[in-house]
Amino acid sequence: SSSGSQKQAMGTMEAEKKVILVTGGSGLLGKAIQKVIQNDKCEREEWIFLSSKDANLLDTNATFAVFEKYQPTHVVHLAALVGGLYAQIGHNLDFFRDNMRMNENVLEASHKSNVKKVVSCLSDWTFPDKTTYPIDETMMHNGPPHPSNFGYSTAKRMIDVLNKAYNEQHGSVFTSVVPCNIFGPHDNFNLEDGHVIPGLINKAYEAQRNGTPFEIWGTGRALRQFVYSEDLAKLFIWALREYEEIDPIILAPDEADEVSIKDIAEMILEAFDFKGEVKYLTDRPDGQLVKTASNAKLRRYLPEFKFMSTRLAIKETVQWYINNFENAKK
């Protein structure tokens, strides 16, 4: 019967190879996905990791050309123009326009190439500045983001808007995930970027090498959720293969696993076996004391998922930094 042969054709489609294009493939998360996928190979999947050298995603023609070249069936969109918080202050227009352009190019190329699914990476900066905690996926558009980097944050938020609009108008399966603070090997360890863990690792290395005090801004009592890049990579691969909603999903460890900046600093010093002086610059601001994101939705899907302990993940990251000091971004 015609429906029988149709079903058979569908079956072959299912078994057909997935070609998964990862934008931003040479960054912190792209490198972690490359590592994890080595141990989680699925023979029907071909993974292609793009770096900014392979295609300028700000350029529409270049974006379409790279999609033409690889013919992806699935896309993991990690590429973004980030720059540290300090780089973003005063440049909100550039960060807004560039990220908007890049996201529009990637999603439109995905649509035109009949990509079956796109998973884009948002940021916890996309959430409203003034809000109640814990925050969840439904609250993303409930108020303006933090004024310091509203250009970047708003462009990231617009991915969610584009996903819903593509789905409504074309039935596209474009979705997004919202990770909490990511850290791990291949991070950017420079102090200007204002990312807590890599910045503190860099400071600890220098203090150890120069015999100078290790300084922490504030009291260190602010609490944060951190996720190791390899854990996040596993969750991204799961989302690509299994997560079917268009609405975003927060990827964060349980609230019970929140750690203070002070604890993080102590774990880093322990990993370096640092014996020098530690100074808390208590005249410096602590920043927001809590920014808890709820992972209730993730736990509904993956109640058993185990995150690596922060202490062990920091130990691995410190070891990587020491071994790769010459080539690490800093």
PDB file of C-alpha atoms in Angstrom, residues 140-296:
ATOM      1  CA  MET A 140      12.878  35.383  30.389  1.00  0.00           C
ATOM      2  CA  HIS A 141      10.910  38.254  28.877  1.00  0.00           C
ATOM      3  CA  ASN A 142       9.424  39.601  32.126  1.00  0.00           C
ATOM      4  CA  GLY A 143      11.554  42.732  32.311  1.00  0.00           C
ATOM      5  CA  PRO A 144      14.667  44.389  30.879  1.00  0.00           C
ATOM      6  CA  PRO A 145      18.047  42.672  31.259  1.00  0.00           C
ATOM      7  CA  HIS A 146      20.917  44.173  33.252  1.00  0.00           C
ATOM      8  CA  PRO A 147      21.731  47.639  31.836  1.00  0.00           C
ATOM      9  CA  SER A 148      25.506  47.027  31.615  1.00  0.00           C
ATOM     10  CA  ASN A 149      25.315  44.655  28.639  1.00  0.00           C
ATOM     11  CA  PHE A 150      21.704  44.966  27.457  1.00  0.00           C
ATOM     12  CA  GLY A 151      22.803  44.853  23.790  1.00  0.00           C
ATOM     13  CA  TYR A 152      24.255  41.346  24.022  1.00  0.00           C
ATOM     14  CA  SER A 153      21.496  40.105  26.363  1.00  0.00           C
ATOM     15  CA  THR A 154      18.656  41.398  24.205  1.00  0.00           C
ATOM     16  CA  ALA A 155      20.157  39.871  21.047  1.00  0.00           C
ATOM     17  CA  LYS A 156      20.401  36.533  22.883  1.00  0.00           C
ATOM     18  CA  ARG A 157      16.759  36.846  23.994  1.00  0.00           C
ATOM     19  CA  MET A 158      15.727  37.435  20.397  1.00  0.00           C
ATOM     20  CA  ILE A 159      16.871  33.886  19.535  1.00  0.00           C
ATOM     21  CA  ASP A 160      13.886  32.687  21.584  1.00  0.00           C
ATOM     22  CA  VAL A 161      11.616  35.086  19.658  1.00  0.00           C
ATOM     23  CA  LEU A 162      13.011  33.879  16.308  1.00  0.00           C
ATOM     24  CA  ASN A 163      12.627  30.227  17.353  1.00  0.00           C
ATOM     25  CA  LYS A 164       8.944  30.706  18.177  1.00  0.00           C
ATOM     26  CA  ALA A 165       8.311  32.706  14.998  1.00  0.00           C
ATOM     27  CA  TYR A 166      10.072  30.175  12.720  1.00  0.00           C
ATOM     28  CA  ASN A 167       8.077  27.415  14.364  1.00  0.00           C
ATOM     29  CA  GLU A 168       4.783  29.259  14.008  1.00  0.00           C
ATOM     30  CA  GLN A 169       5.354  30.296  10.397  1.00  0.00           C
ATOM     31  CA  HIS A 170       7.354  27.365   9.019  1.00  0.00           C
ATOM     32  CA  GLY A 171       7.043  24.549  11.575  1.00  0.00           C
ATOM     33  CA  SER A 172      10.811  24.718  12.168  1.00  0.00           C
ATOM     34  CA  VAL A 173      12.215  22.887  15.182  1.00  0.00           C
ATOM     35  CA  PHE A 174      14.542  25.606  16.441  1.00  0.00           C
ATOM     36  CA  THR A 175      15.065  25.610  20.203  1.00  0.00           C
ATOM     37  CA  SER A 176      17.494  26.959  22.795  1.00  0.00           C
ATOM     38  CA  VAL A 177      19.157  26.102  26.081  1.00  0.00           C
ATOM     39  CA  VAL A 178      20.204  28.457  28.889  1.00  0.00           C
ATOM     40  CA  PRO A 179      23.350  27.340  30.711  1.00  0.00           C
ATOM     41  CA  CYS A 180      24.427  28.860  34.019  1.00  0.00           C
ATOM     42  CA  ASN A 181      28.100  29.904  34.486  1.00  0.00           C
ATOM     43  CA  ILE A 182      30.237  27.602  32.338  1.00  0.00           C
ATOM     44  CA  PHE A 183      33.887  26.847  33.074  1.00  0.00           C
ATOM     45  CA  GLY A 184      36.495  24.322  31.994  1.00  0.00           C
ATOM     46  CA  PRO A 185      39.509  23.765  29.712  1.00  0.00           C
ATOM     47  CA  HIS A 186      39.838  26.100  26.688  1.00  0.00           C
ATOM     48  CA  ASP A 187      38.079  28.919  28.553  1.00  0.00           C
ATOM     49  CA  ASN A 188      39.201  32.517  28.219  1.00  0.00           C
ATOM     50  CA  PHE A 189      41.271  33.113  31.344  1.00  0.00           C
ATOM     51  CA  ASN A 190      41.804  36.841  30.974  1.00  0.00           C
ATOM     52  CA  LEU A 191      40.897  39.069  33.899  1.00  0.00           C
ATOM     53  CA  GLU A 192      38.999  41.621  31.806  1.00  0.00           C
ATOM     54  CA  ASP A 193      36.271  39.145  30.916  1.00  0.00           C
ATOM     55  CA  GLY A 194      34.929  39.144  34.436  1.00  0.00           C
ATOM     56  CA  HIS A 195      34.247  35.395  34.419  1.00  0.00           C
ATOM     57  CA  VAL A 196      34.783  34.249  37.972  1.00  0.00           C
ATOM     58  CA  ILE A 197      36.492  30.859  37.767  1.00  0.00           C
ATOM     59  CA  PRO A 198      38.951  31.435  34.897  1.00  0.00           C
ATOM     60  CA  GLY A 199      39.794  34.889  36.296  1.00  0.00           C
ATOM     61  CA  LEU A 200      40.569  33.453  39.739  1.00  0.00           C
ATOM     62  CA  ILE A 201      42.620  30.626  38.200  1.00  0.00           C
ATOM     63  CA  ASN A 202      44.702  33.189  36.309  1.00  0.00           C
ATOM     64  CA  LYS A 203      45.172  35.266  39.516  1.00  0.00           C
ATOM     65  CA  ALA A 204      46.136  32.214  41.578  1.00  0.00           C
ATOM     66  CA  TYR A 205      48.704  31.142  38.960  1.00  0.00           C
ATOM     67  CA  GLU A 206      50.293  34.612  38.974  1.00  0.00           C
ATOM     68  CA  ALA A 207      50.258  34.878  42.803  1.00  0.00           C
ATOM     69  CA  GLN A 208      51.875  31.445  43.065  1.00  0.00           C
ATOM     70  CA  ARG A 209      54.518  32.296  40.449  1.00  0.00           C
ATOM     71  CA  ASN A 210      55.343  35.781  41.798  1.00  0.00           C
ATOM     72  CA  GLY A 211      54.972  35.076  45.517  1.00  0.00           C
ATOM     73  CA  THR A 212      52.367  37.839  45.796  1.00  0.00           C
ATOM     74  CA  PRO A 213      49.063  37.800  47.741  1.00  0.00           C
ATOM     75  CA  PHE A 214      45.990  36.243  46.115  1.00  0.00           C
ATOM     76  CA  GLU A 215      43.255  38.882  46.065  1.00  0.00           C
ATOM     77  CA  ILE A 216      39.509  38.278  45.914  1.00  0.00           C
ATOM     78  CA  TRP A 217      37.079  41.103  45.237  1.00  0.00           C
ATOM     79  CA  GLY A 218      34.412  41.519  47.919  1.00  0.00           C
ATOM     80  CA  THR A 219      33.699  39.118  50.756  1.00  0.00           C
ATOM     81  CA  GLY A 220      33.258  36.065  48.519  1.00  0.00           C
ATOM     82  CA  ARG A 221      29.822  35.333  49.981  1.00  0.00           C
ATOM     83  CA  ALA A 222      27.878  35.678  46.699  1.00  0.00           C
ATOM     84  CA  LEU A 223      26.409  32.317  45.630  1.00  0.00           C
ATOM     85  CA  ARG A 224      26.540  31.021  42.060  1.00  0.00           C
ATOM     86  CA  GLN A 225      25.670  27.914  40.060  1.00  0.00           C
ATOM     87  CA  PHE A 226      28.549  26.670  37.951  1.00  0.00           C
ATOM     88  CA  VAL A 227      28.485  23.965  35.320  1.00  0.00           C
ATOM     89  CA  TYR A 228      31.572  22.148  34.045  1.00  0.00           C
ATOM     90  CA  SER A 229      31.907  22.380  30.268  1.00  0.00           C
ATOM     91  CA  GLU A 230      31.958  18.582  29.832  1.00  0.00           C
ATOM     92  CA  ASP A 231      28.686  18.186  31.779  1.00  0.00           C
ATOM     93  CA  LEU A 232      27.175  20.910  29.652  1.00  0.00           C
ATOM     94  CA  ALA A 233      28.455  19.188  26.498  1.00  0.00           C
ATOM     95  CA  LYS A 234      26.631  15.976  27.510  1.00  0.00           C
ATOM     96  CA  LEU A 235      23.424  17.955  28.079  1.00  0.00           C
ATOM     97  CA  PHE A 236      23.770  19.729  24.725  1.00  0.00           C
ATOM     98  CA  ILE A 237      24.127  16.389  22.941  1.00  0.00           C
ATOM     99  CA  TRP A 238      21.059  15.131  24.830  1.00  0.00           C
ATOM    100  CA  ALA A 239      19.103  18.261  23.811  1.00  0.00           C
ATOM    101  CA  LEU A 240      20.084  17.794  20.179  1.00  0.00           C
ATOM    102  CA  ARG A 241      19.006  14.148  20.155  1.00  0.00           C
ATOM    103  CA  GLU A 242      16.015  14.196  22.520  1.00  0.00           C
ATOM    104  CA  TYR A 243      14.651  17.619  23.511  1.00  0.00           C
ATOM    105  CA  GLU A 244      11.644  18.442  21.318  1.00  0.00           C
ATOM    106  CA  GLU A 245      10.210  21.641  22.833  1.00  0.00           C
ATOM    107  CA  ILE A 246      10.690  25.022  21.178  1.00  0.00           C
ATOM    108  CA  ASP A 247      10.702  26.721  24.596  1.00  0.00           C
ATOM    109  CA  PRO A 248      14.138  27.049  26.183  1.00  0.00           C
ATOM    110  CA  ILE A 249      15.455  24.773  28.920  1.00  0.00           C
ATOM    111  CA  ILE A 250      17.810  25.863  31.708  1.00  0.00           C
ATOM    112  CA  LEU A 251      20.899  23.665  32.074  1.00  0.00           C
ATOM    113  CA  ALA A 252      22.126  24.121  35.627  1.00  0.00           C
ATOM    114  CA  PRO A 253      22.959  21.931  38.607  1.00  0.00           C
ATOM    115  CA  ASP A 254      20.569  21.640  41.564  1.00  0.00           C
ATOM    116  CA  GLU A 255      20.052  24.604  43.869  1.00  0.00           C
ATOM    117  CA  ALA A 256      21.682  22.582  46.675  1.00  0.00           C
ATOM    118  CA  ASP A 257      24.909  22.648  44.625  1.00  0.00           C
ATOM    119  CA  GLU A 258      25.251  26.433  44.598  1.00  0.00           C
ATOM    120  CA  VAL A 259      28.684  27.503  45.820  1.00  0.00           C
ATOM    121  CA  SER A 260      29.999  30.755  47.217  1.00  0.00           C
ATOM    122  CA  ILE A 261      32.803  32.635  45.465  1.00  0.00           C
ATOM    123  CA  LYS A 262      34.822  32.101  48.674  1.00  0.00           C
ATOM    124  CA  ASP A 263      34.421  28.302  48.341  1.00  0.00           C
ATOM    125  CA  ILE A 264      35.371  28.496  44.664  1.00  0.00           C
ATOM    126  CA  ALA A 265      38.506  30.493  45.509  1.00  0.00           C
ATOM    127  CA  GLU A 266      39.469  27.969  48.192  1.00  0.00           C
ATOM    128  CA  MET A 267      38.987  25.048  45.778  1.00  0.00           C
ATOM    129  CA  ILE A 268      41.217  26.815  43.235  1.00  0.00           C
ATOM    130  CA  LEU A 269      43.937  27.519  45.831  1.00  0.00           C
ATOM    131  CA  GLU A 270      43.747  23.894  46.971  1.00  0.00           C
ATOM    132  CA  ALA A 271      44.184  22.710  43.359  1.00  0.00           C
ATOM    133  CA  PHE A 272      47.321  24.911  43.076  1.00  0.00           C
ATOM    134  CA  ASP A 273      48.506  23.843  46.539  1.00  0.00           C
ATOM    135  CA  PHE A 274      48.838  27.582  47.206  1.00  0.00           C
ATOM    136  CA  LYS A 275      50.518  28.472  50.493  1.00  0.00           C
ATOM    137  CA  GLY A 276      50.711  32.257  50.141  1.00  0.00           C
ATOM    138  CA  GLU A 277      48.652  35.096  51.580  1.00  0.00           C
ATOM    139  CA  VAL A 278      44.942  35.422  50.710  1.00  0.00           C
ATOM    140  CA  LYS A 279      43.315  38.876  50.827  1.00  0.00           C
ATOM    141  CA  TYR A 280      39.610  39.692  50.592  1.00  0.00           C
ATOM    142  CA  LEU A 281      39.204  43.230  49.225  1.00  0.00           C
ATOM    143  CA  THR A 282      36.039  43.899  51.197  1.00  0.00           C
ATOM    144  CA  ASP A 283      35.757  47.478  49.910  1.00  0.00           C
ATOM    145  CA  ARG A 284      35.043  46.012  46.450  1.00  0.00           C
ATOM    146  CA  PRO A 285      31.468  45.071  45.519  1.00  0.00           C
ATOM    147  CA  ASP A 286      30.212  41.492  45.922  1.00  0.00           C
ATOM    148  CA  GLY A 287      27.871  41.778  42.960  1.00  0.00           C
ATOM    149  CA  GLN A 288      24.478  40.148  43.171  1.00  0.00           C
ATOM    150  CA  LEU A 289      24.366  37.780  46.140  1.00  0.00           C
ATOM    151  CA  VAL A 290      22.093  35.209  44.476  1.00  0.00           C
ATOM    152  CA  LYS A 291      21.093  34.537  40.873  1.00  0.00           C
ATOM    153  CA  THR A 292      19.567  31.090  41.322  1.00  0.00           C
ATOM    154  CA  ALA A 293      18.137  29.440  38.197  1.00  0.00           C
ATOM    155  CA  SER A 294      15.684  26.574  38.624  1.00  0.00           C
ATOM    156  CA  ASN A 295      16.565  23.302  36.910  1.00  0.00           C
ATOM    157  CA  ALA A 296      13.140  21.750  37.655  1.00  0.00           C
TER     158      ALA A 296
END
